[in-house]
PDB file of C-alpha atoms in Angstrom:
ATOM      1  CA  UNK A   1       9.101 154.482 106.035  1.00 59.00           C
ATOM      2  CA  UNK A   2       8.821 151.067 108.074  1.00 83.00           C
ATOM      3  CA  UNK A   3      12.126 150.222 107.361  1.00 91.00           C
ATOM      4  CA  UNK A   4      12.316 147.829 110.189  1.00 90.00           C
ATOM      5  CA  UNK A   5       9.288 146.234 109.135  1.00 88.00           C
ATOM      6  CA  UNK A   6      11.012 145.677 105.783  1.00 92.00           C
ATOM      7  CA  UNK A   7      13.666 144.423 107.333  1.00 95.00           C
ATOM      8  CA  UNK A   8      11.691 141.874 109.321  1.00 93.00           C
ATOM      9  CA  UNK A   9       9.985 140.734 105.847  1.00 92.00           C
ATOM     10  CA  UNK A  10      13.172 140.631 103.938  1.00 95.00           C
ATOM     11  CA  UNK A  11      14.807 138.279 106.631  1.00 96.00           C
ATOM     12  CA  UNK A  12      11.302 136.234 106.516  1.00 94.00           C
ATOM     13  CA  UNK A  13      11.388 135.435 102.932  1.00 95.00           C
ATOM     14  CA  UNK A  14      15.436 134.929 103.150  1.00 96.00           C
ATOM     15  CA  UNK A  15      14.889 132.489 106.158  1.00 95.00           C
ATOM     16  CA  UNK A  16      11.734 130.530 104.055  1.00 94.00           C
ATOM     17  CA  UNK A  17      14.461 130.632 100.959  1.00 94.00           C
ATOM     18  CA  UNK A  18      17.585 128.954 103.082  1.00 94.00           C
ATOM     19  CA  UNK A  19      15.822 126.689 104.766  1.00 95.00           C
ATOM     20  CA  UNK A  20      14.567 125.013 101.511  1.00 93.00           C
ATOM     21  CA  UNK A  21      18.265 125.686 100.124  1.00 92.00           C
ATOM     22  CA  UNK A  22      18.786 122.949 102.379  1.00 93.00           C
ATOM     23  CA  UNK A  23      20.225 125.613 104.882  1.00 93.00           C
ATOM     24  CA  UNK A  24      23.516 126.714 103.472  1.00 93.00           C
ATOM     25  CA  UNK A  25      24.937 129.785 104.622  1.00 94.00           C
ATOM     26  CA  UNK A  26      23.800 132.994 102.568  1.00 95.00           C
ATOM     27  CA  UNK A  27      26.686 134.758 101.700  1.00 95.00           C
ATOM     28  CA  UNK A  28      25.143 138.039 100.051  1.00 96.00           C
ATOM     29  CA  UNK A  29      21.862 139.730  99.906  1.00 97.00           C
ATOM     30  CA  UNK A  30      20.946 141.938  96.453  1.00 97.00           C
ATOM     31  CA  UNK A  31      18.086 144.292  96.981  1.00 97.00           C
ATOM     32  CA  UNK A  32      16.304 146.796  94.623  1.00 97.00           C
ATOM     33  CA  UNK A  33      14.833 149.943  96.038  1.00 96.00           C
ATOM     34  CA  UNK A  34      13.094 151.817  93.439  1.00 96.00           C
ATOM     35  CA  UNK A  35      13.593 156.007  94.143  1.00 94.00           C
ATOM     36  CA  UNK A  36       9.906 156.060  94.590  1.00 92.00           C
ATOM     37  CA  UNK A  37       9.542 153.079  96.880  1.00 91.00           C
ATOM     38  CA  UNK A  38       9.706 155.393 100.143  1.00 87.00           C
ATOM     39  CA  UNK A  39      12.433 153.342 101.659  1.00 92.00           C
ATOM     40  CA  UNK A  40      15.511 155.062 102.961  1.00 92.00           C
ATOM     41  CA  UNK A  41      18.420 153.060 101.867  1.00 93.00           C
ATOM     42  CA  UNK A  42      20.568 153.753 105.169  1.00 94.00           C
ATOM     43  CA  UNK A  43      17.704 153.168 107.346  1.00 95.00           C
ATOM     44  CA  UNK A  44      17.334 149.808 105.634  1.00 96.00           C
ATOM     45  CA  UNK A  45      20.946 148.791 106.170  1.00 95.00           C
ATOM     46  CA  UNK A  46      20.984 149.533 109.637  1.00 95.00           C
ATOM     47  CA  UNK A  47      17.948 147.755 110.673  1.00 95.00           C
ATOM     48  CA  UNK A  48      19.043 144.762 108.160  1.00 95.00           C
ATOM     49  CA  UNK A  49      22.270 144.223 109.906  1.00 94.00           C
ATOM     50  CA  UNK A  50      20.859 144.648 113.714  1.00 94.00           C
ATOM     51  CA  UNK A  51      17.969 142.214 113.167  1.00 94.00           C
ATOM     52  CA  UNK A  52      20.815 139.507 111.245  1.00 94.00           C
ATOM     53  CA  UNK A  53      23.213 139.263 114.254  1.00 94.00           C
ATOM     54  CA  UNK A  54      22.807 136.111 115.904  1.00 94.00           C
ATOM     55  CA  UNK A  55      20.685 134.937 112.998  1.00 95.00           C
ATOM     56  CA  UNK A  56      21.372 132.550 110.020  1.00 95.00           C
ATOM     57  CA  UNK A  57      21.780 136.225 108.025  1.00 95.00           C
ATOM     58  CA  UNK A  58      24.843 137.465 110.658  1.00 94.00           C
ATOM     59  CA  UNK A  59      27.619 138.299 108.453  1.00 93.00           C
ATOM     60  CA  UNK A  60      25.719 138.514 104.739  1.00 95.00           C
ATOM     61  CA  UNK A  61      27.134 141.374 102.469  1.00 95.00           C
ATOM     62  CA  UNK A  62      23.663 143.639 101.795  1.00 96.00           C
ATOM     63  CA  UNK A  63      23.774 145.082  98.322  1.00 96.00           C
ATOM     64  CA  UNK A  64      21.094 147.708  97.676  1.00 97.00           C
ATOM     65  CA  UNK A  65      20.804 148.164  93.706  1.00 96.00           C
ATOM     66  CA  UNK A  66      18.742 151.523  93.666  1.00 96.00           C
ATOM     67  CA  UNK A  67      16.085 151.747  90.316  1.00 97.00           C
ATOM     68  CA  UNK A  68      15.492 155.892  89.133  1.00 97.00           C
ATOM     69  CA  UNK A  69      12.207 156.323  88.456  1.00 97.00           C
ATOM     70  CA  UNK A  70      11.291 155.547  85.154  1.00 97.00           C
ATOM     71  CA  UNK A  71       8.087 157.074  82.763  1.00 97.00           C
ATOM     72  CA  UNK A  72       6.918 156.100  79.538  1.00 97.00           C
ATOM     73  CA  UNK A  73       4.833 158.376  77.587  1.00 97.00           C
ATOM     74  CA  UNK A  74       1.532 158.069  76.500  1.00 96.00           C
ATOM     75  CA  UNK A  75       1.593 160.461  73.623  1.00 97.00           C
ATOM     76  CA  UNK A  76       4.906 160.101  72.238  1.00 97.00           C
ATOM     77  CA  UNK A  77       5.753 156.382  73.458  1.00 97.00           C
ATOM     78  CA  UNK A  78       9.124 157.162  74.729  1.00 97.00           C
ATOM     79  CA  UNK A  79      10.540 156.280  78.212  1.00 98.00           C
ATOM     80  CA  UNK A  80      12.768 157.717  79.638  1.00 97.00           C
ATOM     81  CA  UNK A  81      14.661 158.173  83.293  1.00 97.00           C
ATOM     82  CA  UNK A  82      13.013 160.984  85.384  1.00 96.00           C
ATOM     83  CA  UNK A  83      13.873 162.734  88.842  1.00 92.00           C
ATOM     84  CA  UNK A  84      11.719 164.869  89.207  1.00 93.00           C
ATOM     85  CA  UNK A  85       7.807 163.812  90.736  1.00 94.00           C
ATOM     86  CA  UNK A  86       6.065 166.382  88.479  1.00 95.00           C
ATOM     87  CA  UNK A  87       6.480 163.553  86.007  1.00 96.00           C
ATOM     88  CA  UNK A  88       6.836 164.619  82.373  1.00 96.00           C
ATOM     89  CA  UNK A  89       8.257 163.323  79.258  1.00 97.00           C
ATOM     90  CA  UNK A  90      11.360 165.185  78.316  1.00 97.00           C
ATOM     91  CA  UNK A  91      10.645 164.250  74.250  1.00 97.00           C
ATOM     92  CA  UNK A  92       7.329 166.092  74.015  1.00 97.00           C
ATOM     93  CA  UNK A  93       6.914 167.298  77.355  1.00 96.00           C
ATOM     94  CA  UNK A  94       3.169 165.596  77.750  1.00 96.00           C
ATOM     95  CA  UNK A  95       2.284 164.600  81.161  1.00 96.00           C
ATOM     96  CA  UNK A  96       0.192 161.855  79.987  1.00 96.00           C
ATOM     97  CA  UNK A  97       2.973 159.361  81.460  1.00 96.00           C
ATOM     98  CA  UNK A  98       2.909 155.682  83.115  1.00 95.00           C
ATOM     99  CA  UNK A  99       5.175 155.342  85.502  1.00 96.00           C
ATOM    100  CA  UNK A 100       7.481 151.852  84.641  1.00 96.00           C
ATOM    101  CA  UNK A 101       9.963 151.984  87.186  1.00 96.00           C
ATOM    102  CA  UNK A 102      11.296 153.357  90.537  1.00 96.00           C
ATOM    103  CA  UNK A 103       8.503 151.761  92.647  1.00 94.00           C
ATOM    104  CA  UNK A 104      10.581 148.263  92.999  1.00 94.00           C
ATOM    105  CA  UNK A 105      11.123 146.915  96.729  1.00 95.00           C
ATOM    106  CA  UNK A 106      12.520 143.438  96.023  1.00 96.00           C
ATOM    107  CA  UNK A 107      15.078 141.079  96.917  1.00 96.00           C
ATOM    108  CA  UNK A 108      16.332 140.505  93.513  1.00 96.00           C
ATOM    109  CA  UNK A 109      18.948 137.514  94.715  1.00 96.00           C
ATOM    110  CA  UNK A 110      21.388 135.894  97.719  1.00 96.00           C
ATOM    111  CA  UNK A 111      24.415 133.961  97.332  1.00 96.00           C
ATOM    112  CA  UNK A 112      24.704 130.815  99.292  1.00 93.00           C
ATOM    113  CA  UNK A 113      28.189 128.889  99.847  1.00 86.00           C
ATOM    114  CA  UNK A 114      29.077 126.148  98.022  1.00 79.00           C
TER     115      UNK A 114
ATOM    116  CA  UNK N   1      26.510 130.078  94.066  1.00 91.00           C
ATOM    117  CA  UNK N   2      23.882 133.159  93.219  1.00 91.00           C
ATOM    118  CA  UNK N   3      20.156 132.286  93.637  1.00 91.00           C
ATOM    119  CA  UNK N   4      18.082 134.547  91.055  1.00 89.00           C
ATOM    120  CA  UNK N   5      14.360 135.659  93.037  1.00 90.00           C
ATOM    121  CA  UNK N   6      13.460 138.727  92.711  1.00 88.00           C
ATOM    122  CA  UNK N   7      10.534 138.559  95.190  1.00 89.00           C
ATOM    123  CA  UNK N   8       8.751 141.516  96.003  1.00 91.00           C
ATOM    124  CA  UNK N   9       9.255 142.454 100.417  1.00 91.00           C
ATOM    125  CA  UNK N  10       5.500 143.404 100.232  1.00 89.00           C
ATOM    126  CA  UNK N  11       4.115 140.449  98.807  1.00 90.00           C
ATOM    127  CA  UNK N  12       2.613 139.077 101.741  1.00 89.00           C
ATOM    128  CA  UNK N  13       0.600 142.092 101.989  1.00 91.00           C
ATOM    129  CA  UNK N  14       0.046 142.391  98.685  1.00 93.00           C
ATOM    130  CA  UNK N  15      -1.143 138.487  98.460  1.00 95.00           C
ATOM    131  CA  UNK N  16      -3.566 139.435 101.141  1.00 96.00           C
ATOM    132  CA  UNK N  17      -4.991 142.507  99.481  1.00 97.00           C
ATOM    133  CA  UNK N  18      -5.479 140.384  96.082  1.00 97.00           C
ATOM    134  CA  UNK N  19      -7.659 138.049  98.507  1.00 97.00           C
ATOM    135  CA  UNK N  20      -9.636 140.737 100.024  1.00 97.00           C
ATOM    136  CA  UNK N  21     -10.204 142.125  96.265  1.00 97.00           C
ATOM    137  CA  UNK N  22     -11.985 138.841  95.003  1.00 97.00           C
ATOM    138  CA  UNK N  23     -13.831 139.032  98.246  1.00 97.00           C
ATOM    139  CA  UNK N  24     -15.277 141.327  97.859  1.00 97.00           C
ATOM    140  CA  UNK N  25     -15.877 141.018  94.347  1.00 96.00           C
ATOM    141  CA  UNK N  26     -17.762 137.689  95.169  1.00 96.00           C
ATOM    142  CA  UNK N  27     -19.918 139.663  97.752  1.00 96.00           C
ATOM    143  CA  UNK N  28     -20.335 142.652  95.667  1.00 96.00           C
ATOM    144  CA  UNK N  29     -19.550 145.121  97.619  1.00 97.00           C
ATOM    145  CA  UNK N  30     -17.802 148.149  96.719  1.00 98.00           C
ATOM    146  CA  UNK N  31     -14.609 149.146  98.971  1.00 98.00           C
ATOM    147  CA  UNK N  32     -13.578 152.835  98.944  1.00 98.00           C
ATOM    148  CA  UNK N  33     -10.492 153.536 100.919  1.00 98.00           C
ATOM    149  CA  UNK N  34     -10.150 157.299 102.117  1.00 97.00           C
ATOM    150  CA  UNK N  35      -6.970 158.363 103.273  1.00 97.00           C
ATOM    151  CA  UNK N  36      -5.375 162.061 104.217  1.00 96.00           C
ATOM    152  CA  UNK N  37      -3.768 163.937 106.813  1.00 93.00           C
ATOM    153  CA  UNK N  38      -5.248 164.300 110.136  1.00 93.00           C
ATOM    154  CA  UNK N  39      -7.980 167.032 110.481  1.00 94.00           C
ATOM    155  CA  UNK N  40      -8.613 167.004 106.855  1.00 96.00           C
ATOM    156  CA  UNK N  41     -11.642 166.079 107.297  1.00 96.00           C
ATOM    157  CA  UNK N  42     -11.868 162.482 106.226  1.00 96.00           C
ATOM    158  CA  UNK N  43     -14.684 161.708 109.287  1.00 96.00           C
ATOM    159  CA  UNK N  44     -17.139 164.730 108.127  1.00 97.00           C
ATOM    160  CA  UNK N  45     -17.213 163.536 104.723  1.00 98.00           C
ATOM    161  CA  UNK N  46     -18.219 160.614 105.551  1.00 97.00           C
ATOM    162  CA  UNK N  47     -20.805 161.894 108.249  1.00 96.00           C
ATOM    163  CA  UNK N  48     -22.176 163.886 105.064  1.00 97.00           C
ATOM    164  CA  UNK N  49     -21.923 160.744 102.791  1.00 98.00           C
ATOM    165  CA  UNK N  50     -23.629 158.392 104.749  1.00 97.00           C
ATOM    166  CA  UNK N  51     -26.634 160.044 104.584  1.00 96.00           C
ATOM    167  CA  UNK N  52     -27.186 160.176 101.327  1.00 96.00           C
ATOM    168  CA  UNK N  53     -26.565 156.958 100.279  1.00 96.00           C
ATOM    169  CA  UNK N  54     -28.014 154.898 103.489  1.00 94.00           C
ATOM    170  CA  UNK N  55     -31.713 154.445 102.134  1.00 94.00           C
ATOM    171  CA  UNK N  56     -30.611 153.022  98.906  1.00 93.00           C
ATOM    172  CA  UNK N  57     -27.172 150.554  99.860  1.00 96.00           C
ATOM    173  CA  UNK N  58     -26.316 148.718 102.633  1.00 96.00           C
ATOM    174  CA  UNK N  59     -23.301 150.202 104.281  1.00 96.00           C
ATOM    175  CA  UNK N  60     -20.810 149.814 106.326  1.00 96.00           C
ATOM    176  CA  UNK N  61     -17.635 151.604 107.757  1.00 96.00           C
ATOM    177  CA  UNK N  62     -14.272 150.911 109.120  1.00 95.00           C
ATOM    178  CA  UNK N  63     -12.759 153.619 111.389  1.00 92.00           C
ATOM    179  CA  UNK N  64      -9.121 153.148 111.733  1.00 87.00           C
ATOM    180  CA  UNK N  65      -7.395 154.938 114.612  1.00 76.00           C
ATOM    181  CA  UNK N  66      -4.457 154.784 116.659  1.00 73.00           C
ATOM    182  CA  UNK N  67      -6.462 155.965 119.941  1.00 73.00           C
ATOM    183  CA  UNK N  68      -9.696 156.093 120.991  1.00 79.00           C
ATOM    184  CA  UNK N  69     -13.553 155.556 119.791  1.00 80.00           C
ATOM    185  CA  UNK N  70     -13.924 159.113 118.863  1.00 84.00           C
ATOM    186  CA  UNK N  71     -14.312 158.779 114.883  1.00 86.00           C
ATOM    187  CA  UNK N  72     -16.280 155.585 115.411  1.00 84.00           C
ATOM    188  CA  UNK N  73     -18.744 157.193 117.704  1.00 86.00           C
ATOM    189  CA  UNK N  74     -19.611 159.672 115.182  1.00 89.00           C
ATOM    190  CA  UNK N  75     -20.744 157.615 112.606  1.00 90.00           C
ATOM    191  CA  UNK N  76     -22.408 155.598 114.545  1.00 89.00           C
ATOM    192  CA  UNK N  77     -24.366 157.637 115.805  1.00 92.00           C
ATOM    193  CA  UNK N  78     -25.795 158.218 111.663  1.00 93.00           C
ATOM    194  CA  UNK N  79     -27.286 154.415 112.546  1.00 92.00           C
ATOM    195  CA  UNK N  80     -24.551 152.352 110.283  1.00 94.00           C
ATOM    196  CA  UNK N  81     -22.377 149.402 111.287  1.00 93.00           C
ATOM    197  CA  UNK N  82     -19.319 150.612 112.179  1.00 94.00           C
ATOM    198  CA  UNK N  83     -16.120 148.634 113.149  1.00 93.00           C
ATOM    199  CA  UNK N  84     -13.158 150.064 115.257  1.00 90.00           C
ATOM    200  CA  UNK N  85      -9.787 149.280 114.102  1.00 88.00           C
ATOM    201  CA  UNK N  86      -7.119 150.023 116.707  1.00 79.00           C
ATOM    202  CA  UNK N  87      -4.263 149.704 114.788  1.00 75.00           C
ATOM    203  CA  UNK N  88      -2.211 149.403 117.879  1.00 74.00           C
ATOM    204  CA  UNK N  89       0.218 151.616 116.750  1.00 75.00           C
ATOM    205  CA  UNK N  90       0.187 151.283 113.156  1.00 76.00           C
ATOM    206  CA  UNK N  91       0.179 154.465 111.188  1.00 82.00           C
ATOM    207  CA  UNK N  92      -1.810 152.780 108.377  1.00 83.00           C
ATOM    208  CA  UNK N  93      -3.937 149.756 108.026  1.00 90.00           C
ATOM    209  CA  UNK N  94      -2.546 147.048 106.027  1.00 90.00           C
ATOM    210  CA  UNK N  95      -4.567 144.557 104.152  1.00 94.00           C
ATOM    211  CA  UNK N  96      -4.286 141.565 107.125  1.00 93.00           C
ATOM    212  CA  UNK N  97      -5.622 143.926 109.613  1.00 92.00           C
ATOM    213  CA  UNK N  98      -8.799 144.744 107.028  1.00 94.00           C
ATOM    214  CA  UNK N  99      -8.911 141.293 106.682  1.00 95.00           C
ATOM    215  CA  UNK N 100      -9.741 140.673 110.371  1.00 92.00           C
ATOM    216  CA  UNK N 101     -12.455 143.127 110.214  1.00 91.00           C
ATOM    217  CA  UNK N 102     -14.176 142.281 107.362  1.00 92.00           C
ATOM    218  CA  UNK N 103     -14.506 139.099 109.238  1.00 89.00           C
ATOM    219  CA  UNK N 104     -16.871 140.928 111.748  1.00 89.00           C
ATOM    220  CA  UNK N 105     -18.851 141.956 108.642  1.00 94.00           C
ATOM    221  CA  UNK N 106     -21.537 140.395 106.924  1.00 94.00           C
ATOM    222  CA  UNK N 107     -21.073 141.056 103.287  1.00 96.00           C
ATOM    223  CA  UNK N 108     -23.809 139.258 101.495  1.00 95.00           C
ATOM    224  CA  UNK N 109     -25.753 141.584 102.626  1.00 95.00           C
ATOM    225  CA  UNK N 110     -23.350 145.064 101.995  1.00 97.00           C
ATOM    226  CA  UNK N 111     -22.954 147.021  98.898  1.00 96.00           C
ATOM    227  CA  UNK N 112     -20.835 149.849 100.009  1.00 97.00           C
ATOM    228  CA  UNK N 113     -18.017 150.059 102.544  1.00 97.00           C
ATOM    229  CA  UNK N 114     -15.838 152.444 103.758  1.00 97.00           C
ATOM    230  CA  UNK N 115     -12.823 152.417 105.150  1.00 97.00           C
ATOM    231  CA  UNK N 116     -11.203 155.812 106.898  1.00 95.00           C
ATOM    232  CA  UNK N 117      -7.646 155.168 107.266  1.00 94.00           C
ATOM    233  CA  UNK N 118      -5.363 156.683 109.788  1.00 90.00           C
ATOM    234  CA  UNK N 119      -5.132 160.153 109.361  1.00 90.00           C
ATOM    235  CA  UNK N 120      -1.299 160.389 107.779  1.00 91.00           C
ATOM    236  CA  UNK N 121       0.189 161.102 103.523  1.00 91.00           C
ATOM    237  CA  UNK N 122       2.546 158.643 103.991  1.00 90.00           C
ATOM    238  CA  UNK N 123       2.170 155.426 105.414  1.00 88.00           C
ATOM    239  CA  UNK N 124      -1.532 154.284 103.815  1.00 90.00           C
ATOM    240  CA  UNK N 125      -0.338 155.414 100.540  1.00 90.00           C
ATOM    241  CA  UNK N 126       2.265 152.027 100.780  1.00 86.00           C
ATOM    242  CA  UNK N 127      -0.056 149.582 101.541  1.00 90.00           C
ATOM    243  CA  UNK N 128      -2.575 147.612  99.131  1.00 93.00           C
ATOM    244  CA  UNK N 129      -6.057 146.541 100.877  1.00 96.00           C
ATOM    245  CA  UNK N 130      -8.062 145.289  98.082  1.00 97.00           C
ATOM    246  CA  UNK N 131     -10.191 148.092  97.733  1.00 97.00           C
ATOM    247  CA  UNK N 132     -11.917 149.180  94.734  1.00 97.00           C
ATOM    248  CA  UNK N 133     -10.827 153.010  95.028  1.00 97.00           C
ATOM    249  CA  UNK N 134      -8.903 154.872  96.782  1.00 98.00           C
ATOM    250  CA  UNK N 135      -9.126 158.823  98.027  1.00 98.00           C
ATOM    251  CA  UNK N 136      -7.671 161.362  99.516  1.00 98.00           C
ATOM    252  CA  UNK N 137      -8.968 164.093 101.286  1.00 98.00           C
ATOM    253  CA  UNK N 138      -7.144 167.327 101.522  1.00 97.00           C
ATOM    254  CA  UNK N 139      -7.870 170.574 103.342  1.00 97.00           C
ATOM    255  CA  UNK N 140      -6.813 173.904 102.031  1.00 95.00           C
ATOM    256  CA  UNK N 141      -5.463 174.668 105.242  1.00 94.00           C
ATOM    257  CA  UNK N 142      -2.366 172.204 104.832  1.00 94.00           C
ATOM    258  CA  UNK N 143      -1.516 173.962 102.286  1.00 92.00           C
ATOM    259  CA  UNK N 144      -0.638 173.584  98.304  1.00 94.00           C
ATOM    260  CA  UNK N 145       2.729 172.062  98.582  1.00 95.00           C
ATOM    261  CA  UNK N 146       1.579 168.387  99.419  1.00 95.00           C
ATOM    262  CA  UNK N 147       1.308 166.684  96.173  1.00 96.00           C
ATOM    263  CA  UNK N 148       4.761 167.842  95.756  1.00 94.00           C
ATOM    264  CA  UNK N 149       6.003 166.849  98.979  1.00 94.00           C
ATOM    265  CA  UNK N 150       3.840 163.159  99.439  1.00 95.00           C
ATOM    266  CA  UNK N 151       3.755 162.039  95.786  1.00 95.00           C
ATOM    267  CA  UNK N 152       2.765 158.112  96.256  1.00 94.00           C
ATOM    268  CA  UNK N 153      -0.328 159.173  98.096  1.00 96.00           C
ATOM    269  CA  UNK N 154      -1.426 161.192  94.759  1.00 97.00           C
ATOM    270  CA  UNK N 155      -0.372 158.195  92.876  1.00 96.00           C
ATOM    271  CA  UNK N 156      -2.750 156.212  94.509  1.00 95.00           C
ATOM    272  CA  UNK N 157      -5.691 158.211  94.600  1.00 98.00           C
ATOM    273  CA  UNK N 158      -8.018 158.279  91.780  1.00 98.00           C
ATOM    274  CA  UNK N 159      -9.903 161.618  93.295  1.00 98.00           C
ATOM    275  CA  UNK N 160      -8.624 163.930  95.381  1.00 98.00           C
ATOM    276  CA  UNK N 161     -11.139 165.925  97.556  1.00 98.00           C
ATOM    277  CA  UNK N 162     -10.001 169.686  98.790  1.00 98.00           C
ATOM    278  CA  UNK N 163     -11.707 170.328 101.206  1.00 98.00           C
ATOM    279  CA  UNK N 164     -12.821 173.226 103.664  1.00 97.00           C
ATOM    280  CA  UNK N 165     -12.659 175.696 100.528  1.00 97.00           C
ATOM    281  CA  UNK N 166     -14.913 177.890 102.581  1.00 97.00           C
ATOM    282  CA  UNK N 167     -11.343 179.145 104.122  1.00 96.00           C
ATOM    283  CA  UNK N 168      -9.905 180.581 100.627  1.00 96.00           C
ATOM    284  CA  UNK N 169     -10.127 183.956 101.743  1.00 95.00           C
ATOM    285  CA  UNK N 170      -8.425 183.407 105.220  1.00 96.00           C
ATOM    286  CA  UNK N 171      -5.600 180.955 103.628  1.00 95.00           C
ATOM    287  CA  UNK N 172      -2.532 180.941 101.827  1.00 93.00           C
ATOM    288  CA  UNK N 173      -3.019 178.171  99.778  1.00 94.00           C
ATOM    289  CA  UNK N 174      -4.121 178.247  95.639  1.00 94.00           C
ATOM    290  CA  UNK N 175      -6.439 175.535  95.200  1.00 96.00           C
ATOM    291  CA  UNK N 176      -5.324 176.349  90.922  1.00 96.00           C
ATOM    292  CA  UNK N 177      -1.669 175.332  92.014  1.00 96.00           C
ATOM    293  CA  UNK N 178      -3.026 172.217  94.138  1.00 96.00           C
ATOM    294  CA  UNK N 179      -4.952 170.810  91.639  1.00 97.00           C
ATOM    295  CA  UNK N 180      -2.317 171.778  89.253  1.00 97.00           C
ATOM    296  CA  UNK N 181       0.012 169.923  91.110  1.00 97.00           C
ATOM    297  CA  UNK N 182      -1.777 166.982  92.050  1.00 97.00           C
ATOM    298  CA  UNK N 183      -2.632 166.668  88.046  1.00 97.00           C
ATOM    299  CA  UNK N 184       1.427 166.964  87.529  1.00 97.00           C
ATOM    300  CA  UNK N 185       2.279 163.556  89.842  1.00 97.00           C
ATOM    301  CA  UNK N 186      -1.081 161.759  88.388  1.00 97.00           C
ATOM    302  CA  UNK N 187      -2.227 162.692  85.312  1.00 97.00           C
ATOM    303  CA  UNK N 188      -4.896 160.216  85.622  1.00 97.00           C
ATOM    304  CA  UNK N 189      -6.218 161.943  89.310  1.00 98.00           C
ATOM    305  CA  UNK N 190     -10.004 163.805  89.644  1.00 98.00           C
ATOM    306  CA  UNK N 191     -10.199 166.978  91.723  1.00 98.00           C
ATOM    307  CA  UNK N 192     -13.242 167.931  94.037  1.00 98.00           C
ATOM    308  CA  UNK N 193     -13.324 171.152  95.576  1.00 98.00           C
ATOM    309  CA  UNK N 194     -16.009 171.035  98.396  1.00 98.00           C
ATOM    310  CA  UNK N 195     -16.667 171.978 102.010  1.00 98.00           C
ATOM    311  CA  UNK N 196     -18.061 169.697 104.062  1.00 97.00           C
ATOM    312  CA  UNK N 197     -19.098 172.271 106.365  1.00 97.00           C
ATOM    313  CA  UNK N 198     -21.050 174.633 104.052  1.00 97.00           C
ATOM    314  CA  UNK N 199     -22.235 171.961 101.008  1.00 98.00           C
ATOM    315  CA  UNK N 200     -20.421 173.663  98.583  1.00 98.00           C
ATOM    316  CA  UNK N 201     -19.218 171.195  96.187  1.00 98.00           C
ATOM    317  CA  UNK N 202     -20.890 167.971  97.965  1.00 98.00           C
ATOM    318  CA  UNK N 203     -23.113 166.995  95.520  1.00 98.00           C
ATOM    319  CA  UNK N 204     -20.448 166.354  92.825  1.00 98.00           C
ATOM    320  CA  UNK N 205     -18.569 164.009  95.410  1.00 98.00           C
ATOM    321  CA  UNK N 206     -22.324 162.281  95.664  1.00 98.00           C
ATOM    322  CA  UNK N 207     -22.188 162.474  91.749  1.00 98.00           C
ATOM    323  CA  UNK N 208     -18.939 160.748  91.381  1.00 98.00           C
ATOM    324  CA  UNK N 209     -19.445 157.610  94.133  1.00 98.00           C
ATOM    325  CA  UNK N 210     -22.448 157.481  92.540  1.00 97.00           C
ATOM    326  CA  UNK N 211     -20.924 156.748  89.242  1.00 97.00           C
ATOM    327  CA  UNK N 212     -18.175 154.604  90.595  1.00 96.00           C
ATOM    328  CA  UNK N 213     -20.605 152.544  92.449  1.00 96.00           C
ATOM    329  CA  UNK N 214     -23.013 151.888  89.226  1.00 94.00           C
ATOM    330  CA  UNK N 215     -19.924 150.894  87.460  1.00 92.00           C
ATOM    331  CA  UNK N 216     -18.760 147.723  90.472  1.00 87.00           C
ATOM    332  CA  UNK N 217     -21.971 147.022  91.844  1.00 82.00           C
TER     333      UNK N 217
END
């Protein structure tokens, strides 16, 4: 979903930070992409690599951490990782769950050359 | 050297959505984001809803489409203010587009604002707008596998309207399965079955909306 626009947003955010850090070369970018974010990892990498050509970001390694869906049960209180969108607590089978992880779409960190 | 920022990539949209929300609250406007597939009956639902509310509340509608002014023209016939938003090819509205539209409205005078989002079960789910409530309209002719296929829009919505229930004898779509599956994705989602065409169930929708508006205004 909109990987190109998301790649653009990532570049914009990194450019702002790159300037704050005295325009030192960014060597690596770490992203967190949740399973429920709707973002396709390979597609995002494709667009990021394309957009970073001939820019401050060219050559930066792109690392993507895929975050699984995590739920917390409203009945038994236990937390668990699930991979089905029909959310159900695996401990007590309750459907009253809150999603506490898996919707992330973050730039977690970046590395600059010293 | 590693610099940790943990920055939400869509934070630019979220910040504007938050500003929109504050603006609506300050002006006491109830804003409802209506999502659904093309052809699910979003515009028809508004055509059936506006006459019920317009004598009691000051209404406006934002009609979002990629092309044409057809939906806006249909709503305009009901004698309410309509802002046509052409998304320039975008398949959803984002908070910035909404903010620009809102500049064309007199929020102080408004009580109720309908946003008819672009027909799409995927993208509108991702973009916060600053609305009071989001609903999704699904018609029986779309099939009962949509909650599993498009979970994010069901997670985003407080209400699922199952429209075109008059087609039930003619389509292979189980209302029961649709309701159950929607609740398996979002246990909090409420469901109203209706037919805009026959009027069956519309009273339950008016009651639901009325109640939600009362809680905010």
